[in-house]
């Protein structure tokens, strides 16, 4: 089975669905990650806080920890990835070549403008795809005014430590967002989602649509 995860930035996917993707890789499924920007950024005064080169290096290391080798990084502006035709087309082209069975992307009611743009562009590009999930916004992602609906859960007890190790590879983000306090926040969210389904750790997803399959190649 082919799985495609689409994110605005290097770290978005690891934070929200890294455990699930690592589990898919371990189960022998084909996993591809598409990142829409090189993810360097500046502060409010325009001072560079993370260069594109550092972001890409950290992001590649983090995804490799999860066992993901098929990584495509585009060059849209880090903060301004809009829901417009060139963004939709870029995702559409990659989907056409890769032909995923399952797609993960941002929640469309995130308060980060680039996350919203990528979510809506992915929805448009995936208009002919039958199984699309939104991953949960987790800090430093934006806090929405529309609640995330946890409808699908994946037990990640056996891959949580890979997820955590991948986050620590984002050294610039790790330092910026509180070091082990950030890690503990992500771990606690996974613990809470696990508790909801009687497991130790889990990741939750909102369903845009899903095609039911009774075959043997079932990922989740």
mmCIF file of C-alpha atoms in Angstrom:
data_model
loop_
_atom_site.group_PDB
_atom_site.id
_atom_site.type_symbol
_atom_site.label_atom_id
_atom_site.label_comp_id
_atom_site.label_asym_id
_atom_site.label_seq_id
_atom_site.Cartn_x
_atom_site.Cartn_y
_atom_site.Cartn_z
ATOM 1 C CA UNK A 1 0.000 0.000 0.000
ATOM 2 C CA UNK A 2 1.178 3.517 -0.809
ATOM 3 C CA UNK A 3 0.982 6.250 1.814
ATOM 4 C CA UNK A 4 1.543 9.959 1.096
ATOM 5 C CA UNK A 5 1.963 12.544 3.867
ATOM 6 C CA UNK A 6 1.855 16.206 2.810
ATOM 7 C CA UNK A 7 3.140 18.976 5.077
ATOM 8 C CA UNK A 8 3.890 22.668 4.812
ATOM 9 C CA UNK A 9 7.157 22.447 6.754
ATOM 10 C CA UNK A 10 9.903 20.103 7.810
ATOM 11 C CA UNK A 11 8.741 18.954 11.279
ATOM 12 C CA UNK A 12 4.947 19.155 10.771
ATOM 13 C CA UNK A 13 4.606 15.515 9.789
ATOM 14 C CA UNK A 14 6.947 14.150 12.447
ATOM 15 C CA UNK A 15 5.047 15.985 15.183
ATOM 16 C CA UNK A 16 1.564 14.941 14.096
ATOM 17 C CA UNK A 17 1.854 11.529 12.436
ATOM 18 C CA UNK A 18 5.458 10.369 12.775
ATOM 19 C CA UNK A 19 4.483 7.313 14.811
ATOM 20 C CA UNK A 20 1.901 6.244 12.259
ATOM 21 C CA UNK A 21 4.290 6.613 9.324
ATOM 22 C CA UNK A 22 7.025 4.708 11.169
ATOM 23 C CA UNK A 23 4.494 1.936 11.819
ATOM 24 C CA UNK A 24 3.572 1.845 8.132
ATOM 25 C CA UNK A 25 7.238 1.564 7.149
ATOM 26 C CA UNK A 26 7.810 -1.247 9.653
ATOM 27 C CA UNK A 27 4.797 -3.083 8.216
ATOM 28 C CA UNK A 28 6.377 -2.974 4.756
ATOM 29 C CA UNK A 29 4.230 -0.276 3.192
ATOM 30 C CA UNK A 30 5.551 2.354 0.769
ATOM 31 C CA UNK A 31 5.660 5.789 2.442
ATOM 32 C CA UNK A 32 6.368 9.081 0.667
ATOM 33 C CA UNK A 33 6.634 12.511 2.295
ATOM 34 C CA UNK A 34 5.999 15.749 0.428
ATOM 35 C CA UNK A 35 7.112 18.984 2.104
ATOM 36 C CA UNK A 36 6.016 22.190 0.404
ATOM 37 C CA UNK A 37 8.824 24.471 1.645
ATOM 38 C CA UNK A 38 12.480 24.305 2.620
ATOM 39 C CA UNK A 39 11.227 25.667 5.935
ATOM 40 C CA UNK A 40 13.815 28.270 6.884
ATOM 41 C CA UNK A 41 12.224 31.199 8.694
ATOM 42 C CA UNK A 42 12.799 34.680 10.073
ATOM 43 C CA UNK A 43 11.452 36.347 13.197
ATOM 44 C CA UNK A 44 9.144 39.370 13.286
ATOM 45 C CA UNK A 45 12.081 41.703 12.676
ATOM 46 C CA UNK A 46 13.304 39.728 9.684
ATOM 47 C CA UNK A 47 16.253 38.097 11.460
ATOM 48 C CA UNK A 48 17.008 34.575 10.232
ATOM 49 C CA UNK A 49 16.212 32.053 12.963
ATOM 50 C CA UNK A 50 16.605 28.910 10.889
ATOM 51 C CA UNK A 51 18.185 28.767 7.448
ATOM 52 C CA UNK A 52 16.805 26.634 4.638
ATOM 53 C CA UNK A 53 19.989 24.564 4.712
ATOM 54 C CA UNK A 54 19.673 23.786 8.425
ATOM 55 C CA UNK A 55 15.947 23.076 8.134
ATOM 56 C CA UNK A 56 16.485 20.626 5.275
ATOM 57 C CA UNK A 57 19.383 18.880 7.008
ATOM 58 C CA UNK A 58 17.442 18.483 10.258
ATOM 59 C CA UNK A 59 14.270 17.468 8.447
ATOM 60 C CA UNK A 60 15.968 14.794 6.364
ATOM 61 C CA UNK A 61 17.651 13.361 9.462
ATOM 62 C CA UNK A 62 14.330 13.335 11.310
ATOM 63 C CA UNK A 63 12.459 11.546 8.521
ATOM 64 C CA UNK A 64 15.250 9.005 8.153
ATOM 65 C CA UNK A 65 14.849 8.161 11.856
ATOM 66 C CA UNK A 66 11.249 7.203 11.027
ATOM 67 C CA UNK A 67 12.543 4.953 8.252
ATOM 68 C CA UNK A 68 11.307 7.212 5.445
ATOM 69 C CA UNK A 69 13.562 7.500 2.409
ATOM 70 C CA UNK A 70 11.177 8.847 -0.262
ATOM 71 C CA UNK A 71 11.219 12.562 0.564
ATOM 72 C CA UNK A 72 10.366 15.420 -1.791
ATOM 73 C CA UNK A 73 10.913 19.031 -0.716
ATOM 74 C CA UNK A 74 9.509 21.893 -2.801
ATOM 75 C CA UNK A 75 10.403 25.576 -2.583
ATOM 76 C CA UNK A 76 7.235 27.507 -1.793
ATOM 77 C CA UNK A 77 7.620 30.376 0.735
ATOM 78 C CA UNK A 78 7.763 29.051 4.297
ATOM 79 C CA UNK A 79 5.137 31.391 5.721
ATOM 80 C CA UNK A 80 2.990 32.016 2.649
ATOM 81 C CA UNK A 81 1.847 28.801 1.009
ATOM 82 C CA UNK A 82 -1.539 29.807 -0.320
ATOM 83 C CA UNK A 83 -4.491 27.835 -1.578
ATOM 84 C CA UNK A 84 -3.933 28.653 -5.221
ATOM 85 C CA UNK A 85 -3.519 26.858 -8.523
ATOM 86 C CA UNK A 86 0.275 26.487 -8.572
ATOM 87 C CA UNK A 87 0.273 24.847 -5.133
ATOM 88 C CA UNK A 88 -2.601 22.535 -6.070
ATOM 89 C CA UNK A 89 -0.874 21.664 -9.340
ATOM 90 C CA UNK A 90 2.431 20.830 -7.635
ATOM 91 C CA UNK A 91 0.679 18.373 -5.290
ATOM 92 C CA UNK A 92 -1.498 17.039 -8.111
ATOM 93 C CA UNK A 93 1.526 16.208 -10.271
ATOM 94 C CA UNK A 94 3.196 14.257 -7.463
ATOM 95 C CA UNK A 95 -0.024 12.409 -6.638
ATOM 96 C CA UNK A 96 -0.442 11.457 -10.289
ATOM 97 C CA UNK A 97 3.025 9.892 -10.411
ATOM 98 C CA UNK A 98 2.923 8.296 -6.967
ATOM 99 C CA UNK A 99 -0.772 7.286 -6.934
ATOM 100 C CA UNK A 100 -1.210 6.960 -3.154
ATOM 101 C CA UNK A 101 -3.828 4.786 -1.480
ATOM 102 C CA UNK A 102 -3.848 6.883 1.700
ATOM 103 C CA UNK A 103 -3.159 10.613 2.100
ATOM 104 C CA UNK A 104 -2.397 12.538 5.301
ATOM 105 C CA UNK A 105 -2.347 16.340 5.487
ATOM 106 C CA UNK A 106 -2.948 19.297 7.811
ATOM 107 C CA UNK A 107 -6.226 19.998 9.534
ATOM 108 C CA UNK A 108 -7.929 22.711 7.429
ATOM 109 C CA UNK A 109 -8.833 24.785 10.497
ATOM 110 C CA UNK A 110 -5.298 25.194 11.796
ATOM 111 C CA UNK A 111 -4.500 28.832 12.567
ATOM 112 C CA UNK A 112 -1.151 28.734 10.747
ATOM 113 C CA UNK A 113 -1.843 30.238 7.335
ATOM 114 C CA UNK A 114 0.609 27.980 5.488
ATOM 115 C CA UNK A 115 -0.905 24.871 7.069
ATOM 116 C CA UNK A 116 -4.372 25.971 5.964
ATOM 117 C CA UNK A 117 -3.160 26.629 2.425
ATOM 118 C CA UNK A 118 -1.499 23.228 2.163
ATOM 119 C CA UNK A 119 -4.523 21.444 3.617
ATOM 120 C CA UNK A 120 -6.924 23.024 1.142
ATOM 121 C CA UNK A 121 -4.541 22.507 -1.775
ATOM 122 C CA UNK A 122 -4.154 18.837 -0.829
ATOM 123 C CA UNK A 123 -7.926 18.409 -0.609
ATOM 124 C CA UNK A 124 -8.247 19.880 -4.105
ATOM 125 C CA UNK A 125 -5.424 17.782 -5.547
ATOM 126 C CA UNK A 126 -6.876 14.646 -3.921
ATOM 127 C CA UNK A 127 -10.339 15.180 -5.380
ATOM 128 C CA UNK A 128 -10.202 11.778 -7.093
ATOM 129 C CA UNK A 129 -8.630 9.966 -4.133
ATOM 130 C CA UNK A 130 -10.825 8.019 -1.753
ATOM 131 C CA UNK A 131 -8.951 7.961 1.555
ATOM 132 C CA UNK A 132 -7.791 11.259 3.043
ATOM 133 C CA UNK A 133 -7.042 11.999 6.700
ATOM 134 C CA UNK A 134 -6.204 15.213 8.563
ATOM 135 C CA UNK A 135 -3.513 14.932 11.222
ATOM 136 C CA UNK A 136 -3.931 16.696 14.530
ATOM 137 C CA UNK A 137 -2.522 20.198 15.108
ATOM 138 C CA UNK A 138 0.054 19.984 17.909
ATOM 139 C CA UNK A 139 2.241 22.804 19.255
ATOM 140 C CA UNK A 140 3.946 24.693 17.647
ATOM 141 C CA UNK A 141 1.066 24.406 15.171
ATOM 142 C CA UNK A 142 -1.719 26.949 15.443
ATOM 143 C CA UNK A 143 -4.638 26.613 17.869
ATOM 144 C CA UNK A 144 -7.895 26.492 15.965
ATOM 145 C CA UNK A 145 -11.282 28.034 16.661
ATOM 146 C CA UNK A 146 -12.827 24.920 15.036
ATOM 147 C CA UNK A 147 -12.305 21.735 17.017
ATOM 148 C CA UNK A 148 -10.287 18.843 15.612
ATOM 149 C CA UNK A 149 -12.471 15.712 15.529
ATOM 150 C CA UNK A 150 -10.523 12.622 16.582
ATOM 151 C CA UNK A 151 -12.236 9.965 14.462
ATOM 152 C CA UNK A 152 -9.430 7.544 13.583
ATOM 153 C CA UNK A 153 -6.774 6.292 15.998
ATOM 154 C CA UNK A 154 -3.484 4.492 15.393
ATOM 155 C CA UNK A 155 -1.741 2.644 18.224
ATOM 156 C CA UNK A 156 1.886 3.869 18.197
ATOM 157 C CA UNK A 157 3.200 2.334 21.399
ATOM 158 C CA UNK A 158 5.910 0.488 19.466
ATOM 159 C CA UNK A 159 6.965 3.510 17.388
ATOM 160 C CA UNK A 160 6.611 6.363 19.876
ATOM 161 C CA UNK A 161 10.335 6.411 20.629
ATOM 162 C CA UNK A 162 11.135 6.710 16.920
ATOM 163 C CA UNK A 163 8.751 9.676 16.759
ATOM 164 C CA UNK A 164 10.418 11.309 19.767
ATOM 165 C CA UNK A 165 13.913 10.642 18.386
ATOM 166 C CA UNK A 166 12.895 12.224 15.073
ATOM 167 C CA UNK A 167 11.745 15.391 16.855
ATOM 168 C CA UNK A 168 15.078 15.687 18.642
ATOM 169 C CA UNK A 169 16.769 15.731 15.210
ATOM 170 C CA UNK A 170 15.097 19.134 14.666
ATOM 171 C CA UNK A 171 17.694 20.761 16.904
ATOM 172 C CA UNK A 172 16.726 24.338 15.999
ATOM 173 C CA UNK A 173 13.049 23.638 16.726
ATOM 174 C CA UNK A 174 13.925 21.674 19.869
ATOM 175 C CA UNK A 175 15.799 24.678 21.261
ATOM 176 C CA UNK A 176 13.139 27.169 20.183
ATOM 177 C CA UNK A 177 10.103 25.384 21.599
ATOM 178 C CA UNK A 178 11.349 24.441 25.047
ATOM 179 C CA UNK A 179 13.593 21.425 24.554
ATOM 180 C CA UNK A 180 12.303 18.527 26.683
ATOM 181 C CA UNK A 181 9.175 20.469 27.652
ATOM 182 C CA UNK A 182 8.185 20.373 23.961
ATOM 183 C CA UNK A 183 8.980 16.659 23.744
ATOM 184 C CA UNK A 184 6.962 15.977 26.871
ATOM 185 C CA UNK A 185 4.012 17.912 25.466
ATOM 186 C CA UNK A 186 3.977 15.776 22.329
ATOM 187 C CA UNK A 187 4.415 12.594 24.384
ATOM 188 C CA UNK A 188 1.513 13.577 26.649
ATOM 189 C CA UNK A 189 -0.773 14.206 23.688
ATOM 190 C CA UNK A 190 0.035 10.736 22.383
ATOM 191 C CA UNK A 191 -0.601 9.357 25.861
ATOM 192 C CA UNK A 192 -3.992 11.071 26.023
ATOM 193 C CA UNK A 193 -4.993 9.757 22.593
ATOM 194 C CA UNK A 194 -3.832 6.306 23.628
ATOM 195 C CA UNK A 195 -5.875 6.464 26.827
ATOM 196 C CA UNK A 196 -8.992 7.259 24.783
ATOM 197 C CA UNK A 197 -8.729 3.909 22.989
ATOM 198 C CA UNK A 198 -7.359 1.778 25.813
ATOM 199 C CA UNK A 199 -3.770 1.836 24.539
ATOM 200 C CA UNK A 200 -0.624 3.389 25.930
ATOM 201 C CA UNK A 201 0.124 5.808 23.061
ATOM 202 C CA UNK A 202 -1.745 6.740 19.883
ATOM 203 C CA UNK A 203 -2.094 9.361 17.166
ATOM 204 C CA UNK A 204 -5.508 10.645 16.147
ATOM 205 C CA UNK A 205 -6.829 11.748 12.773
ATOM 206 C CA UNK A 206 -9.920 13.396 11.377
ATOM 207 C CA UNK A 207 -11.470 11.679 8.372
ATOM 208 C CA UNK A 208 -12.221 13.641 5.222
ATOM 209 C CA UNK A 209 -13.259 10.420 3.508
ATOM 210 C CA UNK A 210 -12.273 6.785 3.621
ATOM 211 C CA UNK A 211 -12.686 3.793 1.353
ATOM 212 C CA UNK A 212 -13.359 0.591 3.279
ATOM 213 C CA UNK A 213 -11.283 -2.412 2.236
ATOM 214 C CA UNK A 214 -11.579 -6.014 3.390
ATOM 215 C CA UNK A 215 -8.402 -7.138 1.632
ATOM 216 C CA UNK A 216 -5.187 -8.238 3.300
ATOM 217 C CA UNK A 217 -3.288 -5.018 2.523
ATOM 218 C CA UNK A 218 -4.830 -2.986 5.311
ATOM 219 C CA UNK A 219 -2.435 -0.547 6.959
ATOM 220 C CA UNK A 220 -4.279 0.675 10.029
#
